Amino acid sequence: MSITRVLVAGGGTLGAQSALQFALNNKKVTVYTHSVEAIERTKKRLNRFAKVYKTQDNYSAEAVDSALDGITITEKLESTLSKSDLIFECLPEDKSIKRNFFIGIQEKLRFNAIVATNSSTFLPSYFTGCFDDPTRFVAVHLANEIWSRNIAEIMPPPAPPTK
């Protein structure tokens, strides 16, 4: 499966960094936030991180500007969810917020979409019960300042029981 469309849920520090990183790697990115006010905060964060990216050797200023221009920010989840190949959850580290989000997106997911959490405190097993098909779920922890720390911890869900 090719991942071309990414939905980043949450426009906080790591959500904004992740969105910019995905966009710089030629993905069509939409950031979902919970309100119009959060959209403005996310735009400010993205612009702040774009300035930092422009000081790095990895990307040209033109590439950063182009990536930034290509990111869509919305408070309307349903319009993007069914078109996304990857849903990258970067919501606050609150188990009930994350669980409610995962349960709420089930019916609108593309048939082969992958759902990832960027949680730094919860094991993937906390959330596998939220999914009709838990094999579509993975935990991917990116470190802050991902432009300079190009590493990820990937934790798959527990293997399904054998018959």
Rosetta silent file (secondary structure, phi, psi, omega in degrees, C-alpha in Angstrom):
SEQUENCE: MSITRVLVAGGGTLGAQSALQFALNNKKVTVYTHSVEAIERTKKRLNRFAKVYKTQDNYSAEAVDSALDGITITEKLESTLSKSDLIFECLPEDKSIKRNFFIGIQEKLRFNAIVATNSSTFLPSYFTGCFDDPTRFVAVHLANEIWSRNIAEIMPPPAPPTK
SCORE:     score description
SCORE:     0.000 S_00000001
   1 L     0.000  135.637  177.623    0.000    0.000    0.000 S_00000001
   2 L   -97.280  131.960  178.126    1.261    3.440   -0.871 S_00000001
   3 L   -97.583  114.164  178.331    0.685    6.228    1.635 S_00000001
   4 L  -118.520  -29.372 -178.650   -0.078    9.479   -0.147 S_00000001
   5 E  -116.939  123.860 -177.555   -2.692   11.181    2.073 S_00000001
   6 E  -119.714  130.806  171.819   -2.010   11.695    5.768 S_00000001
   7 E  -105.790  117.816  175.987   -4.421   12.997    8.365 S_00000001
   8 E   -99.044  117.839  179.897   -2.640   14.303   11.470 S_00000001
   9 E   -92.749  106.419 -179.504   -5.074   14.463   14.385 S_00000001
  10 L   113.434  128.815 -177.992   -3.913   17.279   16.626 S_00000001
  11 L  -111.421   26.882  177.345   -1.984   20.426   15.850 S_00000001
  12 L   -73.968 -160.392 -175.554    0.122   20.640   19.001 S_00000001
  13 H   -55.379  -57.205 -177.615    3.905   20.516   19.112 S_00000001
  14 H   -77.691  -27.034  174.977    4.403   17.030   17.681 S_00000001
  15 H   -63.863  -45.477  179.543    1.303   17.196   15.488 S_00000001
  16 H   -66.296  -43.613  178.555    2.617   20.324   13.760 S_00000001
  17 H   -62.625  -42.926 -179.516    6.137   18.907   13.436 S_00000001
  18 H   -63.930  -43.721  179.778    4.769   15.630   12.056 S_00000001
  19 H   -59.085  -45.774 -179.695    2.520   17.408    9.563 S_00000001
  20 H   -65.540  -40.560  179.152    5.430   19.451    8.249 S_00000001
  21 H   -63.089  -45.668  177.383    7.677   16.382    8.092 S_00000001
  22 H   -60.574  -45.609 -178.226    5.062   14.404    6.139 S_00000001
  23 H   -63.647  -37.551  177.767    4.488   17.331    3.769 S_00000001
  24 H   -68.163  -16.257  176.935    8.223   17.719    3.183 S_00000001
  25 L  -107.344   33.307  169.743    8.223   14.073    2.145 S_00000001
  26 L    64.808   31.009  173.856    5.607   14.626   -0.549 S_00000001
  27 L  -100.370  146.777  174.044    2.503   13.544    1.346 S_00000001
  28 E   -84.073  116.768 -169.092   -0.791   15.401    1.050 S_00000001
  29 E  -115.688  133.792  169.573   -1.381   16.447    4.657 S_00000001
  30 E  -123.198  133.995  175.293   -4.457   17.557    6.537 S_00000001
  31 E  -104.791  126.499  176.208   -4.291   18.512   10.198 S_00000001
  32 E   -98.595  128.160  172.984   -7.474   17.994   12.201 S_00000001
  33 L  -125.568  166.400 -172.552   -8.033   20.229   15.222 S_00000001
  34 L   -85.136   -8.808 -176.756  -11.050   20.497   17.493 S_00000001
  35 L  -159.760  166.176  176.292  -11.963   24.156   16.866 S_00000001
  36 H   -62.808  -38.616  178.471  -11.470   27.259   14.742 S_00000001
  37 H   -62.067  -39.512  179.031   -9.341   28.743   17.552 S_00000001
  38 H   -67.285  -29.729  176.346   -7.101   25.676   17.465 S_00000001
  39 H   -60.477  -45.205  179.973   -6.655   26.135   13.710 S_00000001
  40 H   -63.580  -40.689  177.729   -5.075   29.542   14.340 S_00000001
  41 H   -64.786  -38.895  179.400   -2.762   28.118   17.015 S_00000001
  42 H   -65.764  -41.815  177.393   -1.753   25.305   14.652 S_00000001
  43 H   -58.868  -44.418  178.870   -0.968   27.775   11.855 S_00000001
  44 H   -62.108  -42.680  178.624    1.297   29.731   14.211 S_00000001
  45 H   -63.165  -45.684  179.319    3.049   26.535   15.306 S_00000001
  46 H   -59.332  -44.101  178.683    3.551   25.391   11.714 S_00000001
  47 H   -64.278  -38.618  177.779    5.037   28.763   10.759 S_00000001
  48 H   -63.781  -44.673  179.413    7.337   28.687   13.787 S_00000001
  49 H   -69.486  -33.278  178.003    8.586   25.196   12.890 S_00000001
  50 H   -60.664  -39.400  177.059    8.949   26.166    9.221 S_00000001
  51 H   -61.120  -39.999  178.646   11.418   28.880   10.260 S_00000001
  52 H   -66.906  -45.105  179.978   13.451   26.268   12.135 S_00000001
  53 H   -57.343  -36.069 -178.710   13.361   23.841    9.199 S_00000001
  54 L   -67.864  -17.450  178.019   14.758   26.572    6.949 S_00000001
  55 L   -88.861   -7.267 -178.392   17.858   26.764    9.147 S_00000001
  56 L   -88.800  158.807  179.688   18.568   23.051    8.692 S_00000001
  57 L   -80.528  -14.001 -172.310   20.676   21.554    5.915 S_00000001
  58 L   -73.691  -30.031 -172.418   18.046   18.943    5.005 S_00000001
  59 L  -136.521  143.375  176.067   15.531   21.190    3.218 S_00000001
  60 L   -78.693  159.643  176.899   15.626   24.328    1.118 S_00000001
  61 H   -59.541  -38.049  179.575   13.533   27.354    2.071 S_00000001
  62 H   -64.079  -41.973  179.326   11.521   26.814   -1.114 S_00000001
  63 H   -64.798  -40.888  179.272   10.768   23.203   -0.186 S_00000001
  64 H   -65.257  -45.125  178.718    9.671   24.233    3.304 S_00000001
  65 H   -61.622  -41.945  179.501    7.427   27.001    1.942 S_00000001
  66 H   -64.234  -43.822  178.400    5.892   24.624   -0.586 S_00000001
  67 H   -61.899  -45.338 -179.636    5.263   21.975    2.087 S_00000001
  68 H   -60.959  -43.169  179.212    3.719   24.557    4.405 S_00000001
  69 H   -64.700  -25.801 -177.337    1.446   25.851    1.645 S_00000001
  70 L   -86.684   -5.498 -178.998    0.256   22.311    0.946 S_00000001
  71 L   -86.466  128.018  175.829   -0.938   21.570    4.489 S_00000001
  72 E  -100.565  139.561  177.006   -4.677   21.898    5.071 S_00000001
  73 E  -121.865  131.739 -176.473   -5.997   22.529    8.587 S_00000001
  74 E  -146.116  156.058  170.719   -9.612   21.774    9.461 S_00000001
  75 L  -103.182    5.777 -179.704  -11.958   21.173   12.370 S_00000001
  76 L  -104.871   98.142 -175.099  -14.096   18.919   10.153 S_00000001
  77 L   -68.833  -43.993 -172.276  -12.813   15.393   10.591 S_00000001
  78 H   -60.301  -33.265 -176.205  -15.305   13.513    8.423 S_00000001
  79 H   -66.522  -22.055 -176.566  -14.406   15.349    5.216 S_00000001
  80 H  -110.009  -29.330 -171.706  -10.843   14.029    5.287 S_00000001
  81 H   -55.311  -47.107 -175.662  -10.996   10.773    7.198 S_00000001
  82 L   -71.424  -10.526 -179.852  -12.389    8.584    4.419 S_00000001
  83 L  -101.739   -5.715 -171.697   -9.699    9.798    1.990 S_00000001
  84 L   -90.056  137.742  175.966   -6.673    9.252    4.257 S_00000001
  85 L   -85.030  -30.699 -179.680   -4.229    6.383    3.919 S_00000001
  86 E  -134.154  128.701  171.978   -2.643    7.108    7.301 S_00000001
  87 E  -108.041  116.979 -175.663   -4.260    8.649   10.354 S_00000001
  88 E  -110.981  102.071 -174.075   -1.481    9.869   12.643 S_00000001
  89 E   -82.367  123.220  178.033   -2.922   10.664   16.072 S_00000001
  90 L  -131.881   42.477 -178.989   -1.110   13.371   18.047 S_00000001
  91 L   -79.478  169.735  179.178   -3.823   14.308   20.530 S_00000001
  92 L   -54.861  151.516 -178.468   -3.155   15.198   24.186 S_00000001
  93 L   -74.771   69.745  178.962   -1.775   12.400   26.356 S_00000001
  94 L  -133.063  117.200 -173.239   -5.162   11.552   27.826 S_00000001
  95 H   -58.103  -40.252 -177.695   -6.315    7.967   27.476 S_00000001
  96 H   -70.594  -36.043  176.386  -10.019    8.810   27.223 S_00000001
  97 H   -62.499  -46.740 -179.227   -9.460   11.495   24.536 S_00000001
  98 H   -65.197  -47.203 -179.445   -7.430    9.068   22.464 S_00000001
  99 H   -59.745  -45.568  179.672   -9.836    6.138   22.983 S_00000001
 100 H   -61.722  -39.067  177.194  -12.860    8.278   22.054 S_00000001
 101 H   -62.709  -50.048 -177.470  -11.089    9.472   18.922 S_00000001
 102 H   -61.754  -44.120  179.026  -10.156    5.941   17.840 S_00000001
 103 H   -64.420  -39.907 -176.759  -13.636    4.563   18.493 S_00000001
 104 H   -69.038  -21.736 -177.615  -15.223    7.526   16.735 S_00000001
 105 H   -93.029  -10.043 -172.732  -13.294    7.117   13.490 S_00000001
 106 H   -49.660  -49.781 -172.775  -13.956    3.399   12.923 S_00000001
 107 H   -73.281  -15.992 -175.366  -16.911    3.685   10.572 S_00000001
 108 H  -105.000   -2.747 -178.719  -15.323    6.342    8.350 S_00000001
 109 L   -68.580  145.192  168.956  -11.879    4.760    7.803 S_00000001
 110 L   -61.875  155.103 -175.162  -10.820    3.645    4.351 S_00000001
 111 L   -61.098  -27.731 -178.182  -10.764   -0.129    4.116 S_00000001
 112 L  -118.918   18.760 -179.340   -6.948   -0.273    4.149 S_00000001
 113 L   -68.749  148.060  175.700   -6.087    2.825    6.181 S_00000001
 114 E  -104.470  138.444  176.746   -3.457    2.584    8.879 S_00000001
 115 E  -115.648  128.144  179.983   -4.013    4.289   12.214 S_00000001
 116 E  -126.155  145.235  172.259   -0.990    5.297   14.269 S_00000001
 117 E  -109.610  144.920  175.366   -0.659    6.945   17.632 S_00000001
 118 L  -102.705   25.123 -177.841    2.262    9.141   18.574 S_00000001
 119 L   -60.365  137.447  176.508    1.664    8.500   22.253 S_00000001
 120 L  -102.966   -4.922 -175.733    4.742    8.681   24.426 S_00000001
 121 L  -123.161  -16.313 -176.148    3.091    7.262   27.534 S_00000001
 122 L  -111.113  138.706  174.929    0.586    4.586   26.498 S_00000001
 123 L   -73.091  151.041  178.264    1.274    1.109   25.172 S_00000001
 124 H   -56.496  -31.513 -178.048   -0.485    0.130   21.929 S_00000001
 125 H   -63.527  -19.899  175.282   -2.407   -2.535   23.860 S_00000001
 126 H   -64.655  -23.359 -171.190   -4.347    0.238   25.652 S_00000001
 127 L  -117.723   -8.974 -175.946   -6.046    1.061   22.360 S_00000001
 128 H   -60.968  -30.300  178.670   -6.297   -2.134   20.309 S_00000001
 129 H   -67.318  -12.017  179.041   -9.770   -2.806   21.721 S_00000001
 130 H   -78.642  -12.812 -170.031  -10.958    0.402   20.033 S_00000001
 131 L  -110.788  139.304  172.817  -10.497   -1.122   16.591 S_00000001
 132 L   -63.248  -38.371  178.825  -12.570   -3.545   14.575 S_00000001
 133 L  -126.685   91.249 -175.674   -9.278   -4.703   13.054 S_00000001
 134 H   -65.869  -11.406  178.157   -6.437   -4.038   15.528 S_00000001
 135 H   -72.606  -10.666  177.528   -3.830   -5.132   12.973 S_00000001
 136 H   -87.135    0.031 -173.092   -4.359   -1.728   11.290 S_00000001
 137 E  -111.541  140.174  178.819   -3.107    0.051   14.418 S_00000001
 138 E  -148.352  150.955  173.139    0.467    0.866   15.389 S_00000001
 139 E  -100.997  129.061  179.338    2.225    3.134   17.866 S_00000001
 140 E  -129.341  109.299 -178.947    4.906    5.353   16.333 S_00000001
 141 E  -100.460  117.444  175.477    6.726    7.587   18.765 S_00000001
 142 E  -101.116  140.360  178.185    8.619   10.479   17.206 S_00000001
 143 L   -78.230  150.010  174.483   10.991   12.528   19.309 S_00000001
 144 L   -58.448  152.096 -173.158   10.504   16.267   19.636 S_00000001
 145 L    60.471   54.522 -174.876   12.557   18.256   17.100 S_00000001
 146 L   -65.872  -16.667  177.017   12.052   15.549   14.491 S_00000001
 147 L   -66.857  -25.914 -179.952   13.948   17.604   11.902 S_00000001
 148 L  -110.820  -16.518  178.793   17.181   16.810   13.769 S_00000001
 149 L  -115.353   78.883 -173.927   16.234   13.515   15.437 S_00000001
 150 L   -80.517   62.206  179.635   15.233   11.409   12.474 S_00000001
 151 L  -134.328  155.587  176.426   14.260    8.396   14.550 S_00000001
 152 E  -143.899  141.119  170.994   11.020    6.658   15.421 S_00000001
 153 E   -97.320  124.836 -178.105   10.060    3.976   17.899 S_00000001
 154 E  -116.060  123.965 -178.481    7.533    1.659   16.277 S_00000001
 155 E  -124.717  107.344  179.098    5.410   -0.619   18.443 S_00000001
 156 L   -73.038  163.824  175.090    2.952   -2.902   16.654 S_00000001
 157 L   -69.585  164.246  176.031   -0.170   -4.127   18.421 S_00000001
 158 L   -57.901  145.897  178.645   -0.052   -7.528   20.069 S_00000001
 159 L   -63.887  142.633  176.630   -0.251  -10.359   17.544 S_00000001
 160 L   -65.043  150.859 -178.875   -3.714  -11.831   17.104 S_00000001
 161 L   -63.354  145.208  177.463   -4.163  -15.233   18.753 S_00000001
 162 L   -83.677  153.328 -177.750   -3.347  -18.229   16.596 S_00000001
 163 L   -93.028    0.000    0.000   -6.056  -20.781   15.903 S_00000001
